[in-house]
PDB file of C-alpha atoms in Angstrom:
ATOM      1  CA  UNK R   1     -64.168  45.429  -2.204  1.00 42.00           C
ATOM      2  CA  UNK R   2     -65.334  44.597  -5.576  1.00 46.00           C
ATOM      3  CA  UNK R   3     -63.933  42.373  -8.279  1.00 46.00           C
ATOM      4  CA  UNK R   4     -62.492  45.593 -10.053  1.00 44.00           C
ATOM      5  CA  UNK R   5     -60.786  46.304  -7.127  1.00 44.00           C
ATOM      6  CA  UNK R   6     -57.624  44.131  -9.408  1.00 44.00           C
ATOM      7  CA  UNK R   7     -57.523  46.948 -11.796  1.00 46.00           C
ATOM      8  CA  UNK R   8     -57.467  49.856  -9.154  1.00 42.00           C
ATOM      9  CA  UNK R   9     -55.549  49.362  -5.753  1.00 48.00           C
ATOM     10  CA  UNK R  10     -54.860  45.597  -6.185  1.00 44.00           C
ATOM     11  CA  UNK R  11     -51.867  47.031  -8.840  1.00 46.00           C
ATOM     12  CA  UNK R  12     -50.054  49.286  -5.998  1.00 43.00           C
ATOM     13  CA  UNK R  13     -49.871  47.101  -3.759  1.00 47.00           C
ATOM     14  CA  UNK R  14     -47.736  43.956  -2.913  1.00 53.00           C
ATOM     15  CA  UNK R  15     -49.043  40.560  -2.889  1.00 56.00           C
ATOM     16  CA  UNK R  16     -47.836  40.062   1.140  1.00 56.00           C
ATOM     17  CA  UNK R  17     -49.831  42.901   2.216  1.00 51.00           C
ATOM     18  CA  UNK R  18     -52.785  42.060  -0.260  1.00 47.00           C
ATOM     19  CA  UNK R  19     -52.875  38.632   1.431  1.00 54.00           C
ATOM     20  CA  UNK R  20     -53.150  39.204   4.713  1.00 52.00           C
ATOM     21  CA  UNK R  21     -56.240  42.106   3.690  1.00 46.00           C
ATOM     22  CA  UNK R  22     -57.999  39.614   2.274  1.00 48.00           C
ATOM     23  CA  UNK R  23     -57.566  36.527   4.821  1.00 52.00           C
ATOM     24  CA  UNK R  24     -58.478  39.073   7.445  1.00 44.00           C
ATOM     25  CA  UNK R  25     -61.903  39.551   5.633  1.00 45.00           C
ATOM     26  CA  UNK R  26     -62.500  36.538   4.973  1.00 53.00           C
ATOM     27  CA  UNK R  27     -61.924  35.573   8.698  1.00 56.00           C
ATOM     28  CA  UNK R  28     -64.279  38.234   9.601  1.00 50.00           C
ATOM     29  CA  UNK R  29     -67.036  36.798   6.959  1.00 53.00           C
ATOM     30  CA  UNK R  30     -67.015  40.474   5.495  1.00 51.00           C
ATOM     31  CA  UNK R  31     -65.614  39.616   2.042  1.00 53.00           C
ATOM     32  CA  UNK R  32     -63.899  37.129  -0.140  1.00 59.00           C
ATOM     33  CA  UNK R  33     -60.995  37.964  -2.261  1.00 59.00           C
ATOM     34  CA  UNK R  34     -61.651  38.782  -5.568  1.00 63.00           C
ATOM     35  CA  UNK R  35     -61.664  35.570  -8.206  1.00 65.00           C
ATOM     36  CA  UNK R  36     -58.722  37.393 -10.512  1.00 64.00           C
ATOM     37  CA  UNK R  37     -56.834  37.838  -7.637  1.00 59.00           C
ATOM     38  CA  UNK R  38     -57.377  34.098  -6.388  1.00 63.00           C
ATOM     39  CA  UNK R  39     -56.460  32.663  -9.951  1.00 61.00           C
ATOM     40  CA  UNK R  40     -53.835  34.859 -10.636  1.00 66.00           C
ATOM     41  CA  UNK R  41     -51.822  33.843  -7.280  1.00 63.00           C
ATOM     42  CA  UNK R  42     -52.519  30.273  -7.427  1.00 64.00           C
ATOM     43  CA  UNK R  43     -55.266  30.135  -4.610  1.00 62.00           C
ATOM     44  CA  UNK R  44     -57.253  27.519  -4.969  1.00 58.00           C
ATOM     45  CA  UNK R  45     -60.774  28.513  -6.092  1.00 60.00           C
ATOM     46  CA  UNK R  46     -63.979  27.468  -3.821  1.00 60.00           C
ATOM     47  CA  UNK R  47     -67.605  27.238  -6.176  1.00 63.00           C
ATOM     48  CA  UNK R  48     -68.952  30.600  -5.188  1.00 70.00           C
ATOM     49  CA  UNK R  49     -65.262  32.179  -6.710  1.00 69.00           C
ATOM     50  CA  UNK R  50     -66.567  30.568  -9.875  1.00 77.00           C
ATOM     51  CA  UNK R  51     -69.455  33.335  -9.608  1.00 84.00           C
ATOM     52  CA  UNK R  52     -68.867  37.193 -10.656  1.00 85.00           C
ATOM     53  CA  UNK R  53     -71.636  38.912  -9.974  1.00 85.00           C
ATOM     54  CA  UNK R  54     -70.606  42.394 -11.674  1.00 89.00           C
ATOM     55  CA  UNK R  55     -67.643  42.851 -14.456  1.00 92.00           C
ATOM     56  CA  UNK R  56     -64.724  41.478 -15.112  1.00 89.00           C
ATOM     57  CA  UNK R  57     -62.382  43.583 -16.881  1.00 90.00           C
ATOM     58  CA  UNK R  58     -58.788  41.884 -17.899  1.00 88.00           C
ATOM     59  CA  UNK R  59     -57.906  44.287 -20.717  1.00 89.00           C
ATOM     60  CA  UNK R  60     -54.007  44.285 -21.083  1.00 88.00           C
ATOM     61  CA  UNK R  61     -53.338  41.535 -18.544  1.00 81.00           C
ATOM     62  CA  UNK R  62     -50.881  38.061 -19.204  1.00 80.00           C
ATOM     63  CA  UNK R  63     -53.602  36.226 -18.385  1.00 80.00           C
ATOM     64  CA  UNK R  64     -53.974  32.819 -20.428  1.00 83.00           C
ATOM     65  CA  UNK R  65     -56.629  30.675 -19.092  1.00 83.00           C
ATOM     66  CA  UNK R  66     -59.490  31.025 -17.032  1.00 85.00           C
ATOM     67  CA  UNK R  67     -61.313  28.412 -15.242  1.00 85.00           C
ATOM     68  CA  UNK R  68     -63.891  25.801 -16.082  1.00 86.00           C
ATOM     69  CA  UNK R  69     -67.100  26.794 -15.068  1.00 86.00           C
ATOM     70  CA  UNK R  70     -67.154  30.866 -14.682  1.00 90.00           C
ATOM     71  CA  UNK R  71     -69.984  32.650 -14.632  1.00 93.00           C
ATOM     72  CA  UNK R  72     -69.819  36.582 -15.173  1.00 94.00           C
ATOM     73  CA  UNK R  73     -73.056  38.419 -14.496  1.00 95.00           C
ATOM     74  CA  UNK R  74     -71.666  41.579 -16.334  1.00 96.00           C
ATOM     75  CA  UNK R  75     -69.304  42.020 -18.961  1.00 97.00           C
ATOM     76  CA  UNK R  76     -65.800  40.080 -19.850  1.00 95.00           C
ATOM     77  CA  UNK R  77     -63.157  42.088 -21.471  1.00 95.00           C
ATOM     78  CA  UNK R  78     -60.445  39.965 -22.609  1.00 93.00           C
ATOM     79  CA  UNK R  79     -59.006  42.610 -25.156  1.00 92.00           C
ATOM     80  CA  UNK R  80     -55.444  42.273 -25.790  1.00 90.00           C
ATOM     81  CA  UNK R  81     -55.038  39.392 -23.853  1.00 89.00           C
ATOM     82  CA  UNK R  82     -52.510  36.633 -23.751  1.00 88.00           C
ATOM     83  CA  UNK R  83     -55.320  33.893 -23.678  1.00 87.00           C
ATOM     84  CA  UNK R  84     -55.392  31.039 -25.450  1.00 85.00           C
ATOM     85  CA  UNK R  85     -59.005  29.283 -25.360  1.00 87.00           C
ATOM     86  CA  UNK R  86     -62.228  29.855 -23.279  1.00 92.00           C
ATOM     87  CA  UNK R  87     -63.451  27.521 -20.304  1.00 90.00           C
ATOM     88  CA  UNK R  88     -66.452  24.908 -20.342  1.00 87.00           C
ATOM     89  CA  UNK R  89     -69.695  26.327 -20.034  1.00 86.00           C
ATOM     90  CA  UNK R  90     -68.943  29.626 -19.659  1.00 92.00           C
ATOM     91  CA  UNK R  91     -71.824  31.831 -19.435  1.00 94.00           C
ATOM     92  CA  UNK R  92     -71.577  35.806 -19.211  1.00 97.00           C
ATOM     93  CA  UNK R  93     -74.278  37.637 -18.941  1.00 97.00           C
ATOM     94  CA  UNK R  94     -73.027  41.176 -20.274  1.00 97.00           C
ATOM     95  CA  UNK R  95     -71.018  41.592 -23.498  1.00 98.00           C
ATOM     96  CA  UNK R  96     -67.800  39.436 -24.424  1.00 97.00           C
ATOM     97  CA  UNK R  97     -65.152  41.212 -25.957  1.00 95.00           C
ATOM     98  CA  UNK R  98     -61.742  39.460 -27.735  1.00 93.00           C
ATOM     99  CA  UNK R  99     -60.363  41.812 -29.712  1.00 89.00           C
ATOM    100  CA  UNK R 100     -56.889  41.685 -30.283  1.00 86.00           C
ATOM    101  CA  UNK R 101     -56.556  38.404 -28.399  1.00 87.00           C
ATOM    102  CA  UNK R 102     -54.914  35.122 -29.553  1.00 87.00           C
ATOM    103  CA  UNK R 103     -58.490  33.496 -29.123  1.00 88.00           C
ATOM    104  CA  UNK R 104     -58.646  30.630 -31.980  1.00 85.00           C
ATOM    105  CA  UNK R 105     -61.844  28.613 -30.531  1.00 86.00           C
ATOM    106  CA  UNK R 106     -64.947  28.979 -28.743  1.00 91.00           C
ATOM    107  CA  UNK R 107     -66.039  26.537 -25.938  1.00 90.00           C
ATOM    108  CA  UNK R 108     -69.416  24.687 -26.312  1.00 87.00           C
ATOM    109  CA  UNK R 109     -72.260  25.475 -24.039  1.00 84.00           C
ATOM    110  CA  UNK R 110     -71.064  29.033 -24.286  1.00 91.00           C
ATOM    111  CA  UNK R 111     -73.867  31.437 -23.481  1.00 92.00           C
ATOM    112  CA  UNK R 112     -74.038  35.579 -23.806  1.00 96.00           C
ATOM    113  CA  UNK R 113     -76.407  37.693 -22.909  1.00 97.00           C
ATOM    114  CA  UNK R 114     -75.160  40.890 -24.430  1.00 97.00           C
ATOM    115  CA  UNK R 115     -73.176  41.234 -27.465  1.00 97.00           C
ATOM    116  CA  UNK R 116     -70.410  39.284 -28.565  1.00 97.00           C
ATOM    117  CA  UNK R 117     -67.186  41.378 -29.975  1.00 94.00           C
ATOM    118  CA  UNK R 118     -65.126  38.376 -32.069  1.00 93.00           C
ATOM    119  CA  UNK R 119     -63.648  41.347 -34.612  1.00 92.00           C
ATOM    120  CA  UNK R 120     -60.625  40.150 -36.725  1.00 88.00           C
ATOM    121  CA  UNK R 121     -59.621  36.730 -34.766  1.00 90.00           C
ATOM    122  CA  UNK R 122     -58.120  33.709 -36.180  1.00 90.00           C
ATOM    123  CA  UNK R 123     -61.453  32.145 -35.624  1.00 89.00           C
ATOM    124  CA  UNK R 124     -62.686  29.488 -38.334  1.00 89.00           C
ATOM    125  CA  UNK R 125     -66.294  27.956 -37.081  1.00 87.00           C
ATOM    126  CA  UNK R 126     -68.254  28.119 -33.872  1.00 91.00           C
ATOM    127  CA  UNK R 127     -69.546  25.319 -31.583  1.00 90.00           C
ATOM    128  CA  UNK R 128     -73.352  23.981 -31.622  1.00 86.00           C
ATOM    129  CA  UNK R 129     -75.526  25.632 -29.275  1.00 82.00           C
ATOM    130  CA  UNK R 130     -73.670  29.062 -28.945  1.00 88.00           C
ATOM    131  CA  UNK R 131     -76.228  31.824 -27.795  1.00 87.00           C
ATOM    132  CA  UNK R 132     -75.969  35.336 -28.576  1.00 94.00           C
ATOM    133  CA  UNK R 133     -78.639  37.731 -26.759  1.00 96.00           C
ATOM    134  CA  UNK R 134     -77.417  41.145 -28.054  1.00 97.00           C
ATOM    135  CA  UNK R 135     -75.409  41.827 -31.576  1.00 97.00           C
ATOM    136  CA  UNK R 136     -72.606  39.383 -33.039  1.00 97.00           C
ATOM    137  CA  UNK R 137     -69.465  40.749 -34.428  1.00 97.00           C
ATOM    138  CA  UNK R 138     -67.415  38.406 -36.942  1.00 96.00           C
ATOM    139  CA  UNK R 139     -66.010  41.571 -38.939  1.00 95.00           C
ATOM    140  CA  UNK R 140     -62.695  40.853 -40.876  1.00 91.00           C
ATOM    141  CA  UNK R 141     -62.491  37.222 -38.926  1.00 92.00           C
ATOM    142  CA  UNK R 142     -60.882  34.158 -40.563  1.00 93.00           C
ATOM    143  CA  UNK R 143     -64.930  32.324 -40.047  1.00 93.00           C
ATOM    144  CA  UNK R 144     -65.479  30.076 -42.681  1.00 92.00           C
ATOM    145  CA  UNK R 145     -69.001  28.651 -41.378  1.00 91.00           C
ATOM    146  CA  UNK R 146     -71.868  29.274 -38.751  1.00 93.00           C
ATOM    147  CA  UNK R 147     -73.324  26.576 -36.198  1.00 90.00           C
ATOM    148  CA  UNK R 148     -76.802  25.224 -37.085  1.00 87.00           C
ATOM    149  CA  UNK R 149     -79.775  26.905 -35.580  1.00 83.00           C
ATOM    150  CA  UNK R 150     -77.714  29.912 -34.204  1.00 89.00           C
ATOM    151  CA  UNK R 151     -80.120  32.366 -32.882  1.00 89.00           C
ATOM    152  CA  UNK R 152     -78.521  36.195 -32.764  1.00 95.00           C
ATOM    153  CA  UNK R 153     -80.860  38.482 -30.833  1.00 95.00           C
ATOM    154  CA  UNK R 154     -79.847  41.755 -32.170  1.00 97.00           C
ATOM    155  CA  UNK R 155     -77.692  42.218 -35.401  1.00 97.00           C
ATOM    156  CA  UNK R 156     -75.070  39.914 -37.064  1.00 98.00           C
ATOM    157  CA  UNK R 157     -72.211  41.314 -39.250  1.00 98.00           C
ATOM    158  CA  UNK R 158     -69.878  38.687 -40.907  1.00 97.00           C
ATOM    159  CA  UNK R 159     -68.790  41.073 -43.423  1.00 97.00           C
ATOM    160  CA  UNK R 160     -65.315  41.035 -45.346  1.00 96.00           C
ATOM    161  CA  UNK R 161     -64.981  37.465 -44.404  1.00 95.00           C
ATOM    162  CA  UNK R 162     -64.578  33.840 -46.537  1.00 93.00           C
ATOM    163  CA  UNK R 163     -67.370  32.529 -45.410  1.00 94.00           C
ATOM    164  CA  UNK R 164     -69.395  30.498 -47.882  1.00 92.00           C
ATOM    165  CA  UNK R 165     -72.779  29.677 -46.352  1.00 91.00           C
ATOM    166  CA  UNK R 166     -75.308  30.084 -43.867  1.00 94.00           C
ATOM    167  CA  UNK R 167     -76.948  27.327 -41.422  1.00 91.00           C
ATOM    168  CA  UNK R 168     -80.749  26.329 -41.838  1.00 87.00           C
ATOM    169  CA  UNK R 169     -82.824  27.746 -39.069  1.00 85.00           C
ATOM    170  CA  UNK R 170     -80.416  30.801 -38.337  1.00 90.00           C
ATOM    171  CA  UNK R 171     -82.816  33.964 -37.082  1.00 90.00           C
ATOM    172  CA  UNK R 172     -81.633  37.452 -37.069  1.00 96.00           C
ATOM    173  CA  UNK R 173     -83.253  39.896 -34.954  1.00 96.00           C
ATOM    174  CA  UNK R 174     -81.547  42.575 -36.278  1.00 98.00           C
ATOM    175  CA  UNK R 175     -79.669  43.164 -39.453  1.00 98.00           C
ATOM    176  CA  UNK R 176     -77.532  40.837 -41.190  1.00 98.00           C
ATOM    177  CA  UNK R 177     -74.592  41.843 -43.174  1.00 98.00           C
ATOM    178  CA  UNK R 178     -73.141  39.767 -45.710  1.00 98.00           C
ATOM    179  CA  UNK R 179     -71.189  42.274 -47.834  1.00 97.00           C
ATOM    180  CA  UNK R 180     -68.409  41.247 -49.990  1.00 97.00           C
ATOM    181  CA  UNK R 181     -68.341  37.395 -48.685  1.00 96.00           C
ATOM    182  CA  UNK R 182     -68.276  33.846 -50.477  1.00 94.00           C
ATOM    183  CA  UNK R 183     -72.130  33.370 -49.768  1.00 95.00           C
ATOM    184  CA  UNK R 184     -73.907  32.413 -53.131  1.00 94.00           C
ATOM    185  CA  UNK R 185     -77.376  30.587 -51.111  1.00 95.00           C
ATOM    186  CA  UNK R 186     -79.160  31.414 -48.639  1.00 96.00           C
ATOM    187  CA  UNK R 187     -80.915  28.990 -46.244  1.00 93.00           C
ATOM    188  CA  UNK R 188     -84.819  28.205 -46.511  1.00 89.00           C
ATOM    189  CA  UNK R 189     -86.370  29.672 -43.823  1.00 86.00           C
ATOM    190  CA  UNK R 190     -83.493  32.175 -42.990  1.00 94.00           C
ATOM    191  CA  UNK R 191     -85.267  35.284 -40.925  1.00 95.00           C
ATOM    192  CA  UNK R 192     -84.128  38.397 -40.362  1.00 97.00           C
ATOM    193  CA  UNK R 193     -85.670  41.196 -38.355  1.00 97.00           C
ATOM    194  CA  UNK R 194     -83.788  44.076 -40.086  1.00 98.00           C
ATOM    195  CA  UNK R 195     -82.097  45.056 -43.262  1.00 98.00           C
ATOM    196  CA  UNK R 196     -80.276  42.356 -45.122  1.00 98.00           C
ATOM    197  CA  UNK R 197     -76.894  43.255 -46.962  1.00 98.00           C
ATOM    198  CA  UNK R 198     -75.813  41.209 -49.638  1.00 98.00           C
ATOM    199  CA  UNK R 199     -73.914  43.933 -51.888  1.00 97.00           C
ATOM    200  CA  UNK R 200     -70.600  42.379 -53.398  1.00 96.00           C
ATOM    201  CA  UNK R 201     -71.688  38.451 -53.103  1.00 97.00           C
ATOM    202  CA  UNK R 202     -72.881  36.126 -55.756  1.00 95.00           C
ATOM    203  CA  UNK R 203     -76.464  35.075 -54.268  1.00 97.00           C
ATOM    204  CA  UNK R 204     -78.377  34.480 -57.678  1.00 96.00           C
ATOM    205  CA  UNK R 205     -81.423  33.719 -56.197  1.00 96.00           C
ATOM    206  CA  UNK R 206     -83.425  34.157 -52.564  1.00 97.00           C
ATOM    207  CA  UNK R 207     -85.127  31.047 -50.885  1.00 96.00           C
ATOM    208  CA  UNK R 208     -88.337  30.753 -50.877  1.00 94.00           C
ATOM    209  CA  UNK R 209     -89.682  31.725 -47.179  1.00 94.00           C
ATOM    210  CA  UNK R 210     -87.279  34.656 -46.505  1.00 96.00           C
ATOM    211  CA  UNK R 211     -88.508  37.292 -44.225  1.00 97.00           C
ATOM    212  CA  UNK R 212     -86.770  40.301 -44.104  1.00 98.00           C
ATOM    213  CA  UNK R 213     -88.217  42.976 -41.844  1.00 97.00           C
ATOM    214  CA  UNK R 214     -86.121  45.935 -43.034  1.00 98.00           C
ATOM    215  CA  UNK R 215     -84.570  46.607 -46.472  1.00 98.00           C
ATOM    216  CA  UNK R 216     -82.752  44.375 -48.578  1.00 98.00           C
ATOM    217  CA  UNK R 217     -79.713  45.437 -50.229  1.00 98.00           C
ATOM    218  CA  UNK R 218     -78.980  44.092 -53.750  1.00 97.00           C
ATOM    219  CA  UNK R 219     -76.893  46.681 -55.435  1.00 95.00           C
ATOM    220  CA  UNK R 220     -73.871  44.739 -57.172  1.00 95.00           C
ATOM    221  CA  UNK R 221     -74.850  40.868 -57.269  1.00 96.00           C
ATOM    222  CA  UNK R 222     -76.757  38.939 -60.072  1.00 96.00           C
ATOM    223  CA  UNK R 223     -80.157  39.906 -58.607  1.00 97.00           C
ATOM    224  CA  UNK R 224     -80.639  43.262 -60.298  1.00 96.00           C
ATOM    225  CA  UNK R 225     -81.310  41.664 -63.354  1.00 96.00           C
ATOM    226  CA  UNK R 226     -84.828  41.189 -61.356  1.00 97.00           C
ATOM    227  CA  UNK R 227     -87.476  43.811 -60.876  1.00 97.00           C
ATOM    228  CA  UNK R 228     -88.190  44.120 -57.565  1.00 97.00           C
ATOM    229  CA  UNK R 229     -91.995  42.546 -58.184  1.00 97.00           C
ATOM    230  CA  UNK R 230     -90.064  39.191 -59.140  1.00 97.00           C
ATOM    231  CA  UNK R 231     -87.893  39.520 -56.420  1.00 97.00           C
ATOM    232  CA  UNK R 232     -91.002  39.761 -54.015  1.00 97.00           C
ATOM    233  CA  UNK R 233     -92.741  36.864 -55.976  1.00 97.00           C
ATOM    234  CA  UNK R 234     -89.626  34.934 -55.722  1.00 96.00           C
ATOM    235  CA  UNK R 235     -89.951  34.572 -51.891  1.00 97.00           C
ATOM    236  CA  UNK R 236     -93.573  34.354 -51.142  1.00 95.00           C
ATOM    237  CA  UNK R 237     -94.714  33.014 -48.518  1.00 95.00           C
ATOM    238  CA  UNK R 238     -91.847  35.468 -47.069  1.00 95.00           C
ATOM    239  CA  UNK R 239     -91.740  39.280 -47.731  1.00 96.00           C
ATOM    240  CA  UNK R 240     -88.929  42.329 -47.990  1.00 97.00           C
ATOM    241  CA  UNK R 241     -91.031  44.851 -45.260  1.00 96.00           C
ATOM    242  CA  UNK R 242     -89.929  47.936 -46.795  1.00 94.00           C
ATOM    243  CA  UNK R 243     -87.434  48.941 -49.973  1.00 96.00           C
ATOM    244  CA  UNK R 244     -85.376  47.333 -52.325  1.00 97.00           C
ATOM    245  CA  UNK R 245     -82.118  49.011 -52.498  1.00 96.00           C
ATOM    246  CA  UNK R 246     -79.863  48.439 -56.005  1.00 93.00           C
TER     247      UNK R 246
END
């Protein structure tokens, strides 16, 4: 019996007969019920429940809360959920999806390995030390700022949104999209391992130090009144790997 068990047999049957399954197995040492099923029904939760070692999938569910100190070695889907805020320290190794939820704040100490999916929520700023192994979704999202030194392994897209500056020290291993947003700086140092959008903003000028590792994308802002050797000249030590786009 696995954890998705819940969103397969656990529905057709009733909580009586679901009961007694599980205390059987766990009498027998052959199982533990699953963690959803624990914290649904008001079980009180031992350390290991804390500890899902595959996915946990609560698409569609009333769910609204979740306790301190999960850990989900897979993926979390919390689409078109009912909950309201994240535990402490959670940490899920797999992607962490919230779309459609009533999500408006992220816990600190929150860790993902995969990518996080934050599309459209009422979502204003992000706490210090968030972590964000694969690609980092803020589409269409009410953000309005970015924690210092967040580190995004793979892409980050905060397109479409109001916010109005980046933190020093951010790095971008992938691309970075900043179309039609607020941004009119960007931070010394700022790296970025792909292409860099920036159509539809008001940057004037790029920092000196920028590494871009893709192309850079400058068609409607006040930098094409450069030529593209200024623009390169502009950010030395730094350097735009491959075209300018305008």
């Amino acid at each position: 019996i696995k954890d998705y068990i819940y969103n397969i047999n656990i529905k057709i049957m009733n909580n009586t007969v679901l009961k007694r399954i599980f205390e059987f197995l766990e009498e027998k040492g052959e199982q533990r019920a699953p963690f959803i099923w624990k914290w649904k029904n008001g079980i009180p939760l031992i350390e290991e429940d804390l500890e899902v070692g595959g996915d946990l999938d609560l698409r569609d569910s009333k769910i609204t809360s979740l306790p301190d100190g999960l850990k989900v070695g897979g993926d979390l889907n919390l689409t078109y959920t009912d909950i309201k805020s994240l535990p402490k320290g959670l940490k899920v190794g797999g992607n962490l999806t919230l779309l459609y939820s009533t999500i408006s704040s992220l816990p600190e100490g929150l860790e993902v390995g995969g990518n996080l999916d934050l599309r459209g929520l009422n979502i204003t700023s992000l706490p210090e030390g968030l972590k964000v192994g694969g690609s980092f979704d803020l589409r269409k999202s009410n953000i309005i700022s970015l924690p210092e030194g967040l580190k995004v392994s793979s892409w980050l897209d905060v397109s479409n949104t109001k916010i109005t500056s980046l933190p020093e020290g951010l790095e971008v291993g992938g691309d970075l999209d900043l179309y039609n947003t607020e941004i009119r700086l960007l931070p010394q140092g700022l790296k970025v391992g792909g292409s860099l959008y920036i159509q539809h903003t008001k940057i004037k000028s790029l920092p000196e130090g920028l590494e871009v590792g893709g192309y850079l994308y400058i068609n409607t802002t006040p930098l094409t009144k450069y030529t593209n050797e200024e623009l390169r000249e502009m950010i030395k030590p730094g350097f735009i790997k491959v075209k300018i786009y305008r």
